[in-house]
Coordinates of C-alpha atoms in Angstrom, one line a residue:
X1 CA 0.1 0.2 -0.4
X2 CA 1.1 3.6 -1.0
X3 CA 2.6 5.3 2.4
X4 CA 0.7 8.3 2.2
X5 CA -2.6 6.5 0.6
X6 CA -1.8 4.3 3.9
X7 CA -1.0 8.5 6.4
X8 CA -4.6 9.9 4.5
X9 CA -6.6 6.7 5.7
X10 CA -5.8 7.0 8.6
X11 CA -6.6 11.1 8.7
X12 CA -9.7 10.8 8.6
X13 CA -10.3 7.2 10.8
X14 CA -9.4 10.5 13.5
X15 CA -11.5 12.6 11.8
X16 CA -14.1 10.0 12.5
X17 CA -13.3 9.8 16.3
X18 CA -12.3 5.9 15.9
X19 CA -8.0 7.6 16.3
X20 CA -6.6 10.3 18.0
X21 CA -5.6 13.1 16.7
X22 CA -2.2 12.9 18.5
X23 CA -2.0 9.1 16.6
X24 CA -2.7 10.1 13.2
X25 CA 0.2 12.6 14.2
X26 CA 2.4 10.3 15.7
X27 CA 2.3 8.5 12.6
X28 CA 2.9 11.0 10.2
X29 CA 5.6 11.3 12.2
X30 CA 6.7 8.1 12.3
X31 CA 6.7 8.5 8.7
X32 CA 8.9 11.0 8.1
X33 CA 11.5 9.8 11.0
X34 CA 11.3 6.0 9.5
X35 CA 12.5 7.3 5.6
X36 CA 12.3 4.2 3.7
X37 CA 8.3 4.4 3.0
X38 CA 7.7 1.0 5.2
X39 CA 3.3 1.6 6.2
X40 CA 4.0 -1.4 8.8
X41 CA 5.7 0.6 11.4
X42 CA 3.4 4.3 10.5
X43 CA 1.0 1.3 10.0
X44 CA 1.0 -0.4 14.1
X45 CA 2.5 3.4 15.5
X46 CA -1.1 4.2 15.6
X47 CA -2.1 1.1 17.1
X48 CA -0.5 1.3 19.7
X49 CA -0.5 5.0 20.1
X50 CA -4.0 4.7 20.4
X51 CA -3.5 1.6 22.8
X52 CA -1.3 2.8 25.1
X53 CA -4.7 6.0 25.3
X54 CA -7.0 3.6 26.4
X55 CA -4.3 1.6 29.1
X56 CA -2.6 -0.6 27.4
X57 CA 1.9 -0.4 28.2
X58 CA 1.7 -2.2 24.6
X59 CA 0.5 -3.7 20.9
X60 CA 0.3 -7.9 21.1
X61 CA 0.7 -8.1 17.2
X62 CA -1.1 -12.0 16.8
X63 CA -3.9 -9.4 18.9
X64 CA -5.0 -7.0 15.6
X65 CA -7.3 -8.5 14.3
X66 CA -9.5 -6.4 16.3
X67 CA -7.7 -3.1 16.0
X68 CA -7.7 -3.5 12.5
X69 CA -11.1 -3.3 12.3
X70 CA -10.9 0.5 13.7
X71 CA -8.7 1.5 10.6
X72 CA -11.6 0.2 8.9
X73 CA -8.6 -0.6 6.4
X74 CA -9.6 -1.7 2.5
X75 CA -9.5 -5.7 2.7
X76 CA -5.7 -6.0 0.6
X77 CA -4.1 -3.8 3.6
X78 CA -5.4 -6.0 6.1
X79 CA -4.2 -9.8 5.2
X80 CA -0.9 -8.7 5.3
X81 CA -1.3 -7.6 8.5
X82 CA -2.9 -10.4 9.9
X83 CA 1.1 -12.3 9.7
X84 CA 2.7 -11.6 12.8
X85 CA 6.1 -13.0 11.7
X86 CA 5.8 -11.0 8.8
X87 CA 4.8 -8.1 10.6
X88 CA 7.7 -8.1 13.1
X89 CA 9.6 -9.3 10.2
X90 CA 9.7 -5.7 8.5
X91 CA 9.8 -4.6 12.3
X92 CA 12.5 -4.7 13.0
X93 CA 14.1 -3.3 9.0
X94 CA 12.6 -1.0 10.6
X95 CA 15.1 2.0 11.5
X96 CA 12.1 3.6 14.1
X97 CA 11.7 0.6 16.0
X98 CA 14.1 -1.2 18.4
X99 CA 14.3 -5.2 19.3
X100 CA 16.2 -7.2 20.9
X101 CA 18.9 -7.7 18.5
X102 CA 18.9 -4.1 18.7
X103 CA 18.2 -1.2 21.0
X104 CA 18.6 2.2 20.2
X105 CA 17.0 5.3 20.9
X106 CA 13.7 4.6 19.0
X107 CA 10.1 6.1 19.2
X108 CA 9.0 2.2 19.2
X109 CA 10.9 -1.0 20.9
X110 CA 9.9 -4.2 19.5
X111 CA 9.4 -6.9 22.4
X112 CA 8.7 -10.8 22.4
X113 CA 5.7 -10.2 19.8
X114 CA 4.6 -6.6 21.6
X115 CA 4.8 -3.6 19.9
X116 CA 6.1 -0.6 22.8
X117 CA 5.8 3.2 23.1
X118 CA 9.6 3.8 24.3
X119 CA 8.5 5.9 27.1
X120 CA 6.7 2.4 27.8
X121 CA 8.6 -0.3 27.3
X122 CA 11.7 1.9 29.9
X123 CA 9.1 2.6 32.6
X124 CA 7.7 -1.9 32.6
X125 CA 11.4 -2.7 32.1
X126 CA 12.9 0.0 34.7
X127 CA 9.5 -1.0 37.7
X128 CA 10.1 -5.3 36.6
X129 CA 13.8 -4.9 36.9
X130 CA 13.7 -3.0 40.4
X131 CA 11.0 -4.9 42.0
X132 CA 13.1 -8.0 41.2
X133 CA 15.9 -6.9 43.1
X134 CA 14.2 -6.4 45.8
X135 CA 12.2 -10.5 45.6
X136 CA 16.3 -11.7 45.7
X137 CA 16.4 -9.2 48.4
X138 CA 15.5 -11.0 51.3
X139 CA 15.0 -9.0 55.0
X140 CA 15.9 -11.6 57.0
X141 CA 13.5 -11.7 59.6
X142 CA 14.6 -10.0 62.9
X143 CA 14.8 -11.7 66.8
X144 CA 11.8 -12.1 68.8
X145 CA 9.5 -12.3 65.1
X146 CA 7.4 -14.9 66.4
X147 CA 6.9 -13.8 69.9
X148 CA 5.5 -10.2 68.6
X149 CA 3.7 -11.4 66.2
X150 CA 1.2 -13.7 68.0
X151 CA 1.5 -11.4 70.6
X152 CA 0.2 -8.8 67.9
X153 CA -2.0 -11.4 66.0
X154 CA -3.1 -14.1 69.2
X155 CA -5.0 -16.7 68.1
X156 CA -9.1 -16.7 67.5
X157 CA -9.6 -20.5 68.5
X158 CA -11.1 -20.4 65.3
X159 CA -8.5 -22.1 63.7
X160 CA -8.6 -20.5 60.4
X161 CA -5.9 -18.9 58.1
X162 CA -5.4 -15.6 59.3
X163 CA -4.5 -14.0 56.8
X164 CA -3.7 -10.2 58.1
X165 CA -1.0 -12.1 60.4
X166 CA 0.2 -13.5 56.7
X167 CA 0.6 -10.4 55.9
X168 CA 2.1 -9.1 58.5
X169 CA 4.8 -12.1 58.0
X170 CA 5.6 -12.5 54.2
X171 CA 6.1 -8.6 55.1
X172 CA 8.9 -8.2 58.0
X173 CA 10.9 -10.8 55.7
X174 CA 10.7 -8.8 52.7
X175 CA 11.9 -5.2 51.0
X176 CA 8.6 -6.0 48.6
X177 CA 5.3 -6.9 49.5
X178 CA 2.2 -6.7 48.2
X179 CA -1.1 -6.7 50.8
X180 CA -4.8 -6.9 48.5
X181 CA -8.2 -7.3 49.7
X182 CA -11.9 -6.4 49.3
X183 CA -13.5 -3.3 51.4
X184 CA -13.6 -4.3 55.2
X185 CA -11.3 -7.1 54.8
X186 CA -8.8 -5.1 57.5
X187 CA -5.8 -4.0 54.9
X188 CA -5.2 -0.6 56.9
X189 CA -5.6 -3.0 60.5
X190 CA -2.5 -5.0 59.3
X191 CA 0.0 -2.8 58.1
X192 CA -0.3 -0.2 61.5
X193 CA 0.0 -4.1 62.9
X194 CA 2.9 -4.1 60.5
X195 CA 4.6 -1.1 61.5
X196 CA 4.0 -1.3 64.9
X197 CA 5.6 -5.0 64.5
X198 CA 8.6 -3.0 62.4
X199 CA 9.2 -0.6 65.5
X200 CA 8.9 -2.4 68.2
X201 CA 11.8 -4.8 66.1
X202 CA 13.7 -2.1 65.4
X203 CA 14.1 -0.4 69.0
X204 CA 14.4 -3.7 70.4
X205 CA 17.4 -4.5 68.1
X206 CA 19.1 -1.2 67.1
X207 CA 17.8 1.4 69.8
X208 CA 16.3 4.1 66.1
X209 CA 13.3 4.6 65.3
X210 CA 13.2 2.6 60.5
X211 CA 11.8 6.1 58.8
X212 CA 8.7 5.0 57.7
X213 CA 6.9 7.4 55.1
X214 CA 2.7 7.1 54.4
X215 CA 1.3 7.7 51.0
X216 CA -1.7 7.5 49.1
X217 CA -1.9 8.2 44.7
X218 CA -5.1 10.8 45.8
X219 CA -5.0 13.6 48.3
X220 CA -8.9 12.1 48.6
X221 CA -6.8 8.8 49.7
X222 CA -4.2 9.9 51.8
X223 CA -7.1 12.1 54.4
X224 CA -9.2 9.1 54.6
X225 CA -5.9 6.8 55.7
X226 CA -5.2 9.8 57.7
X227 CA -7.0 9.9 60.1
X228 CA -7.5 5.7 60.0
X229 CA -4.5 5.3 60.9
X230 CA -4.2 8.1 63.6
X231 CA -7.1 6.7 65.2
X232 CA -6.2 2.9 65.2
X233 CA -2.5 3.6 66.1
X234 CA -3.8 5.1 69.5
X235 CA -4.8 1.6 70.5
X236 CA -2.3 -0.7 69.6
X237 CA -0.7 -2.4 71.5
X238 CA 2.3 -0.9 71.8
X239 CA 4.2 0.8 74.2
X240 CA 4.7 4.5 73.9
X241 CA 8.4 4.7 71.7
X242 CA 7.2 2.4 69.4
X243 CA 3.6 4.4 68.9
X244 CA 5.2 8.0 68.7
X245 CA 7.7 5.6 65.7
X246 CA 4.7 5.5 64.0
X247 CA 3.8 8.3 62.3
X248 CA 0.3 9.0 61.0
X249 CA 1.2 12.2 58.2
X250 CA 0.0 10.5 54.8
X251 CA 0.6 12.8 52.3
X252 CA 0.0 12.4 48.2
X253 CA 2.8 10.9 45.8
X254 CA 2.8 13.3 44.5
X255 CA 3.7 15.4 46.9
X256 CA 6.3 12.7 48.8
X257 CA 8.5 12.7 45.3
X258 CA 8.8 16.1 44.8
X259 CA 6.5 17.5 41.6
X260 CA 7.7 19.6 39.4
X261 CA 5.3 22.6 37.8
X262 CA 4.7 21.6 34.4
X263 CA 6.5 18.6 34.1
X264 CA 6.0 14.7 33.8
X265 CA 9.5 14.5 36.3
X266 CA 9.9 15.0 40.0
X267 CA 12.6 16.0 42.3
X268 CA 13.6 12.6 44.1
X269 CA 15.3 10.6 41.6
X270 CA 17.9 8.7 41.1
X271 CA 20.9 11.6 41.9
X272 CA 18.6 12.1 45.3
X273 CA 16.9 9.8 46.8
X274 CA 14.2 9.6 49.4
X275 CA 15.6 9.9 52.8
X276 CA 13.1 7.2 54.5
X277 CA 13.8 3.4 55.1
X278 CA 9.8 1.9 54.5
X279 CA 7.3 3.2 52.0
X280 CA 3.5 2.8 52.5
X281 CA 1.1 3.2 49.5
X282 CA -1.8 2.8 49.8
X283 CA -5.0 2.7 47.1
X284 CA -2.4 0.6 44.3
X285 CA -4.9 0.0 42.0
X286 CA -4.6 3.9 41.2
X287 CA -1.2 4.0 41.0
X288 CA 0.2 3.9 36.7
X289 CA 3.2 2.5 35.0
X290 CA 5.1 5.4 35.0
X291 CA 4.5 7.1 38.9
X292 CA 5.1 3.2 39.9
X293 CA 8.1 3.6 38.1
X294 CA 9.1 7.2 39.5
X295 CA 8.6 5.7 43.2
X296 CA 11.3 3.5 42.5
X297 CA 13.4 5.1 40.8
X298 CA 13.0 7.4 44.0
X299 CA 13.5 5.1 46.1
X300 CA 16.7 4.3 47.9
X301 CA 17.4 -0.1 47.2
X302 CA 18.5 -1.5 51.0
X303 CA 14.2 0.4 51.7
X304 CA 11.2 -1.7 51.7
X305 CA 8.1 -0.9 49.4
X306 CA 4.5 -2.5 50.8
X307 CA 1.9 -2.2 48.8
X308 CA -1.9 -1.6 49.9
X309 CA -5.1 -2.2 47.8
X310 CA -7.9 -3.6 46.1
X311 CA -6.9 -5.5 42.6
X312 CA -10.3 -6.1 41.0
X313 CA -10.5 -2.3 41.5
X314 CA -10.6 0.4 38.4
X315 CA -6.8 0.1 37.5
X316 CA -5.0 4.1 37.0
X317 CA -6.5 6.1 34.6
X318 CA -3.0 7.2 32.7
X319 CA -1.6 4.0 30.7
X320 CA -1.2 0.3 33.1
X321 CA -2.2 -2.0 35.7
X322 CA 0.5 -1.9 38.1
X323 CA -1.9 -3.6 41.6
X324 CA -3.5 -5.2 38.7
X325 CA -1.0 -7.3 37.2
X326 CA 1.4 -7.9 40.0
X327 CA -1.9 -9.5 41.9
X328 CA -2.9 -12.4 39.3
X329 CA -2.3 -15.1 40.9
X330 CA -3.0 -13.7 44.3
X331 CA -5.7 -15.9 45.3
X332 CA -5.3 -18.8 44.7
X333 CA -1.0 -18.0 46.6
X334 CA 0.8 -20.2 45.1
X335 CA 2.6 -20.0 47.7
X336 CA 6.0 -23.0 47.9
X337 CA 6.4 -25.7 50.5
X338 CA 9.3 -23.5 52.2
X339 CA 7.0 -20.6 52.3
X340 CA 4.4 -22.3 53.4
X341 CA 6.4 -24.0 56.3
X342 CA 7.9 -21.0 57.3
X343 CA 4.4 -19.1 57.8
X344 CA 3.6 -22.9 59.5
X345 CA 6.9 -21.8 62.0
X346 CA 6.1 -18.8 62.7
X347 CA 3.0 -17.3 63.0
X348 CA 1.0 -21.0 63.8
X349 CA -1.1 -20.4 60.1
X350 CA -1.8 -24.0 57.9
X351 CA -1.8 -22.4 54.1
X352 CA -1.3 -25.6 52.3
X353 CA -4.3 -25.4 50.5
X354 CA -2.9 -22.7 49.2
X355 CA 0.2 -24.8 48.0
X356 CA 1.0 -24.7 44.2
X357 CA 2.7 -26.4 41.7
X358 CA 3.6 -23.3 40.3
X359 CA 5.5 -21.5 41.8
X360 CA 6.9 -17.6 41.4
X361 CA 9.3 -15.3 43.7
X362 CA 6.9 -12.8 43.8
X363 CA 3.9 -15.4 44.7
X364 CA 5.9 -15.2 48.2
X365 CA 5.4 -12.0 48.9
X366 CA 1.7 -11.2 47.6
X367 CA -0.6 -11.8 50.3
X368 CA -5.2 -11.7 49.9
X369 CA -6.7 -10.4 52.5
X370 CA -9.6 -12.8 52.3
X371 CA -12.8 -12.2 55.5
X372 CA -14.5 -9.0 55.3
X373 CA -15.9 -6.6 58.7
X374 CA -17.5 -4.1 56.2
X375 CA -20.2 -6.1 54.4
X376 CA -21.6 -9.0 56.6
X377 CA -22.9 -12.7 55.3
X378 CA -26.0 -11.3 55.1
X379 CA -25.6 -8.2 53.4
X380 CA -26.5 -7.9 49.1
X381 CA -24.4 -4.9 48.3
X382 CA -20.7 -7.5 49.9
X383 CA -22.3 -10.8 47.8
X384 CA -23.3 -8.9 45.0
X385 CA -19.6 -7.0 44.6
X386 CA -18.3 -10.7 44.4
X387 CA -21.0 -12.2 42.2
X388 CA -19.9 -9.0 40.0
X389 CA -16.2 -10.4 40.8
X390 CA -16.8 -14.2 40.0
X391 CA -18.4 -12.8 36.4
X392 CA -22.6 -14.3 38.7
X393 CA -24.6 -11.9 35.8
X394 CA -27.1 -14.6 37.5
X395 CA -26.3 -14.6 40.7
X396 CA -26.1 -10.8 40.3
X397 CA -29.3 -9.7 39.1
X398 CA -31.4 -12.0 42.2
X399 CA -29.9 -10.5 44.2
X400 CA -30.8 -6.7 43.4
X401 CA -34.7 -7.8 43.2
X402 CA -34.4 -9.5 46.5
X403 CA -31.9 -7.8 48.6
X404 CA -32.9 -5.4 51.4
X405 CA -30.0 -2.9 50.5
X406 CA -30.6 -2.6 47.1
X407 CA -33.1 -0.9 44.2
X408 CA -32.5 -1.3 40.8
X409 CA -34.0 0.9 38.4
X410 CA -34.3 -1.1 34.8
X411 CA -35.5 1.6 32.8
X412 CA -34.2 4.6 32.1
X413 CA -34.4 7.2 34.9
X414 CA -36.9 9.7 34.2
X415 CA -36.3 13.2 35.8
X416 CA -39.2 11.9 38.0
X417 CA -36.7 9.4 39.8
X418 CA -34.2 11.2 39.9
X419 CA -35.7 13.2 42.0
X420 CA -37.3 10.9 44.4
X421 CA -33.0 9.6 44.6
X422 CA -32.4 13.3 45.3
X423 CA -34.9 14.9 47.8
X424 CA -35.5 11.7 49.9
X425 CA -35.2 13.5 53.0
X426 CA -32.9 10.1 55.2
X427 CA -30.6 9.3 52.2
X428 CA -30.6 12.2 49.4
X429 CA -28.9 15.0 48.9
X430 CA -31.6 17.1 50.8
X431 CA -30.4 15.6 53.2
X432 CA -26.9 17.9 53.9
X433 CA -29.4 20.7 52.6
X434 CA -31.1 20.8 55.7
X435 CA -28.6 20.2 58.4
X436 CA -27.0 23.2 56.0
X437 CA -30.0 25.4 57.7
X438 CA -31.2 24.1 60.7
X439 CA -27.6 23.9 62.5
X440 CA -26.9 27.2 60.9
X441 CA -24.0 29.2 63.1
X442 CA -25.5 32.4 65.0
X443 CA -23.7 35.1 64.1
X444 CA -21.8 35.5 66.8
X445 CA -20.8 31.7 66.9
X446 CA -16.6 31.2 67.8
X447 CA -14.5 30.6 65.3
X448 CA -15.3 26.7 67.0
X449 CA -18.7 26.3 66.4
X450 CA -18.2 27.9 62.9
X451 CA -15.8 25.0 62.6
X452 CA -18.2 22.2 63.4
X453 CA -21.0 23.5 61.1
X454 CA -19.0 24.0 58.4
X455 CA -17.1 19.5 60.0
X456 CA -20.8 19.0 59.5
X457 CA -21.9 19.6 56.8
X458 CA -19.1 18.5 55.1
X459 CA -20.1 14.4 57.1
X460 CA -23.6 15.4 56.0
X461 CA -22.8 16.1 52.4
X462 CA -21.2 12.9 52.2
X463 CA -23.5 9.7 53.9
X464 CA -24.6 10.2 49.4
X465 CA -23.7 10.3 46.4
X466 CA -24.5 9.8 41.9
X467 CA -21.6 8.1 40.9
X468 CA -21.3 7.8 36.4
X469 CA -19.4 5.7 34.1
X470 CA -18.8 8.6 31.4
X471 CA -18.7 12.2 31.8
X472 CA -20.6 13.6 29.1
X473 CA -25.0 13.2 28.1
X474 CA -27.7 12.6 29.7
X475 CA -26.1 9.4 31.7
X476 CA -22.4 11.3 32.4
X477 CA -21.7 14.2 34.8
X478 CA -22.5 17.1 33.3
X479 CA -26.2 15.9 32.7
X480 CA -26.6 14.6 35.8
X481 CA -25.1 17.1 37.6
X482 CA -27.2 20.3 35.7
X483 CA -30.8 18.0 35.8
X484 CA -29.6 17.8 40.3
X485 CA -29.0 22.1 40.7
X486 CA -32.4 21.8 38.9
X487 CA -33.9 19.8 41.6
X488 CA -32.4 21.4 43.9
X489 CA -33.8 25.1 42.9
X490 CA -37.4 24.1 41.9
X491 CA -37.0 22.5 45.6
X492 CA -35.9 25.9 47.3
X493 CA -33.3 24.2 48.4
X494 CA -30.9 26.1 46.8
X495 CA -30.2 29.7 46.0
X496 CA -29.3 29.6 42.5
X497 CA -28.8 27.8 39.2
X498 CA -25.6 28.5 38.1
X499 CA -22.8 30.4 39.9
X500 CA -21.5 30.0 42.9
X501 CA -23.9 30.0 45.4
X502 CA -24.4 28.1 49.2
X503 CA -24.7 24.4 49.5
X504 CA -22.6 24.0 46.6
X505 CA -19.8 21.1 46.2
X506 CA -17.2 20.8 44.9
X507 CA -15.0 18.6 42.9
X508 CA -11.0 20.2 42.9
X509 CA -9.3 18.7 39.4
X510 CA -5.9 19.6 39.6
X511 CA -3.6 19.3 42.7
X512 CA -3.2 22.6 44.2
X513 CA -0.2 23.1 46.0
X514 CA -0.4 26.5 47.3
X515 CA -3.7 25.8 48.2
X516 CA -3.1 22.2 49.9
X517 CA -5.7 20.8 47.8
X518 CA -5.4 17.3 46.2
X519 CA -7.5 16.0 42.7
X520 CA -9.9 15.0 44.0
X521 CA -11.0 17.4 47.1
X522 CA -14.5 17.6 47.3
X523 CA -15.6 20.9 49.7
X524 CA -19.2 22.6 50.4
X525 CA -19.8 26.3 49.5
X526 CA -20.9 27.9 52.8
X527 CA -21.9 31.5 54.4
X528 CA -19.3 32.0 56.8
X529 CA -20.9 35.0 59.8
X530 CA -18.2 38.1 60.2
X531 CA -18.0 40.6 61.5
X532 CA -21.2 43.2 61.8
X533 CA -23.4 40.7 61.0
X534 CA -22.5 40.0 57.9
X535 CA -21.8 36.9 56.1
X536 CA -19.6 35.8 53.4
X537 CA -19.4 33.0 51.3
X538 CA -16.7 30.5 52.0
X539 CA -15.6 27.0 50.4
X540 CA -15.2 25.0 53.5
X541 CA -12.5 21.1 53.6
X542 CA -11.4 19.5 55.2
X543 CA -8.3 19.4 55.0
X544 CA -4.6 16.3 57.4
X545 CA -2.6 19.0 58.2
X546 CA -1.0 17.6 61.0
X547 CA 0.9 14.2 62.3
X548 CA -2.3 13.8 64.4
X549 CA -3.7 13.0 61.6
X550 CA -7.5 15.3 62.8
X551 CA -9.4 16.9 60.0
X552 CA -8.9 21.1 59.8
X553 CA -11.8 22.6 57.9
X554 CA -10.2 24.9 55.8
X555 CA -12.5 28.5 54.2
X556 CA -10.9 29.7 50.9
X557 CA -13.1 31.8 48.8
X558 CA -14.1 30.8 45.1
X559 CA -12.6 33.1 43.4
X560 CA -9.2 30.8 44.3
X561 CA -10.0 27.7 43.1
X562 CA -9.0 27.1 40.2
X563 CA -9.7 23.6 38.5
X564 CA -12.5 22.9 40.2
X565 CA -16.1 21.2 39.5
X566 CA -19.3 21.0 40.4
X567 CA -20.1 17.5 42.6
X568 CA -23.6 16.3 43.1
X569 CA -22.4 13.3 40.5
X570 CA -18.7 11.7 39.7
X571 CA -16.9 9.4 38.1
X572 CA -16.6 5.8 39.2
X573 CA -13.2 7.1 39.1
X574 CA -12.7 10.2 41.0
X575 CA -14.9 7.9 43.8
X576 CA -12.3 5.7 44.8
X577 CA -10.4 5.7 48.1
X578 CA -14.3 6.9 49.1
X579 CA -16.9 5.6 50.7
X580 CA -21.3 7.1 51.2
X581 CA -23.6 5.4 53.2
X582 CA -26.1 5.0 50.3
X583 CA -24.5 5.0 46.6
X584 CA -26.1 5.8 43.2
X585 CA -25.2 4.9 39.7
X586 CA -26.4 5.9 36.5
X587 CA -25.2 4.3 33.9
X588 CA -25.7 5.0 30.2
X589 CA -29.2 3.2 28.7
X590 CA -26.9 1.2 26.4
X591 CA -24.0 -0.7 26.5
X592 CA -20.8 1.3 26.2
X593 CA -17.4 0.5 26.5
X594 CA -16.3 2.4 29.6
X595 CA -18.6 0.2 32.0
X596 CA -16.8 -2.4 32.7
X597 CA -16.4 -5.2 35.0
X598 CA -14.7 -3.8 37.9
X599 CA -16.4 -0.3 37.3
X600 CA -19.1 -1.7 37.9
X601 CA -17.2 -3.8 41.1
X602 CA -15.7 -0.7 42.2
X603 CA -19.2 1.5 42.6
X604 CA -20.9 -1.4 44.4
X605 CA -17.7 -1.6 47.0
X606 CA -17.8 2.4 47.3
X607 CA -21.4 2.0 49.4
X608 CA -21.4 1.0 53.5
X609 CA -24.9 0.1 53.3
X610 CA -27.4 1.1 50.9
X611 CA -26.7 0.6 46.7
X612 CA -29.5 1.8 44.3
X613 CA -28.4 0.8 40.8
X614 CA -29.9 2.7 37.1
X615 CA -29.1 0.4 34.3
X616 CA -31.0 -2.4 32.1
X617 CA -30.4 -6.1 32.4
X618 CA -27.9 -5.8 29.2
X619 CA -26.2 -3.2 30.0
X620 CA -25.2 -5.3 33.7
X621 CA -24.5 -7.9 31.9
X622 CA -22.4 -7.1 29.3
X623 CA -20.8 -5.5 32.2
X624 CA -19.9 -8.3 33.8
X625 CA -19.0 -9.9 31.2
X626 CA -15.7 -7.7 30.1
X627 CA -13.8 -7.8 32.6
X628 CA -10.1 -5.3 31.4
X629 CA -8.3 -6.4 30.1
X630 CA -4.7 -4.0 29.7
X631 CA -2.2 -4.8 27.0
X632 CA 1.3 -6.2 29.8
X633 CA 4.1 -7.9 30.4
X634 CA 5.5 -6.9 33.8
X635 CA 3.6 -9.8 35.5
X636 CA 5.6 -11.8 32.8
X637 CA 9.6 -9.9 33.3
X638 CA 9.0 -9.4 36.9
X639 CA 9.1 -13.5 37.2
X640 CA 11.6 -13.9 34.2

């Protein structure tokens, strides 16, 4: 096929929305750089660029058929592209493609039948290598581990495996470890006890505490972990010296690494590493490959890395699914006989049922917590999450139709149905707006009283949340926010449908370090009493500003908030790291590529006590049948 004809075809595909303009521009760049007229790198370059935009790290040459359909190529152009050996031969001959046989600074890299953008290949290789080094550098278990482990995790008499104890035992002998589990399985509790264990043993042997840092991908997730750890450390059965050596100041990863404004680079890199001995990262499912690469580059070689997260939640918005890749085998354990014997000796836990013939080094560093304390045996929400995760659409339908803690709207939601949800006095947005008015402080109120009012308004708002899969359209964030504002205004609960008004919830959409606000932080506009009996509109945020884990209130003028949006409805991605008493999920009325099993699972598990789903049976079945698969070789490279 003529190269210029192919480029015109690719640009037409971009005009029609089947590719992005960026993908077409990259294809033309490759054609100009190659200079040989070879059409294969240009064609596949457009596709690998498009794949990266959908979260994939690479393009698998054996799975090209469906992707080629996007370009709507003539049959005579398609057939040669399905001959994988011939494709690889042409890629190896290109000057814009590097391979194992010819490593050079090219835009594309061919690696074991996978085509990468150079930067993702570099990141994947770095992450795999850094994890491998930690797997091959086991930490010698300190003296007293068994006694301290059994003291912090006493036997409950059931004879069952105590997975939090197993997780702590494995992490105590590892430079790299993962603790995964669903909502309410005790990941944070386990890691607090782990930190107590590590510091107790460290102080007993060296009289100098470990330098421990705690981080999370977003401001919202870090605030939640901050509050949770602070309360649990206070109740931990350790000495005062150990308790004082356990930090509860949680920061975002970008702040930890020292993000540079308007740059992808960080202050802490290989030549200026982080000053720490242990790094704990919560909500690790939200970490993309590039960010994990930055973390491992900045981490001192001797430091421990502990990842916490739910392997079944939505992956990061950017390319990669690091936690999901690393936890692919966690359900079955795949422990070695040596690991099982060591655990039996050190903790008394018998993990023999999770010993497998196909053991890999990574498996010996991963522990999955399996008992949920949030969802009891009779919880419809908990059982629905399990059914969705297991791909059981029939069970999910039965639970949605019969469980008391769930409500299923199978038809397209209309204005009346939406009003019923948001105007409900006990579980809708009317609840927080009524309390905002009823508990309003008098004009002479103290600063403490005003803070308490704002804190109560924020807590009341978080009882209910509308979630969406998409941003645009009637079922998206923009459309639902407009409808909710209209309904609340008609009901006399807010003063305006436009601009700023008391009660407006807003979400920060970009980190603002000068204000201490992170992407995902939510605040509420309040009319705050000032001198002379007047009021001024201020936006109240809960911000953790100290190491005591206490969330403080910060009032900001609306004009100071640069990047924000109304937050009656938010995407499921934005809700990660949060919990609400009642969640209502609005899905498009027709199947959508964005509505996956992981999205549905993540939305369900944001709800503590009530879940409402607006979706047809067809859309639900489609989502449950469509687990997200992101092309990557990270797990393979870590295990090689």
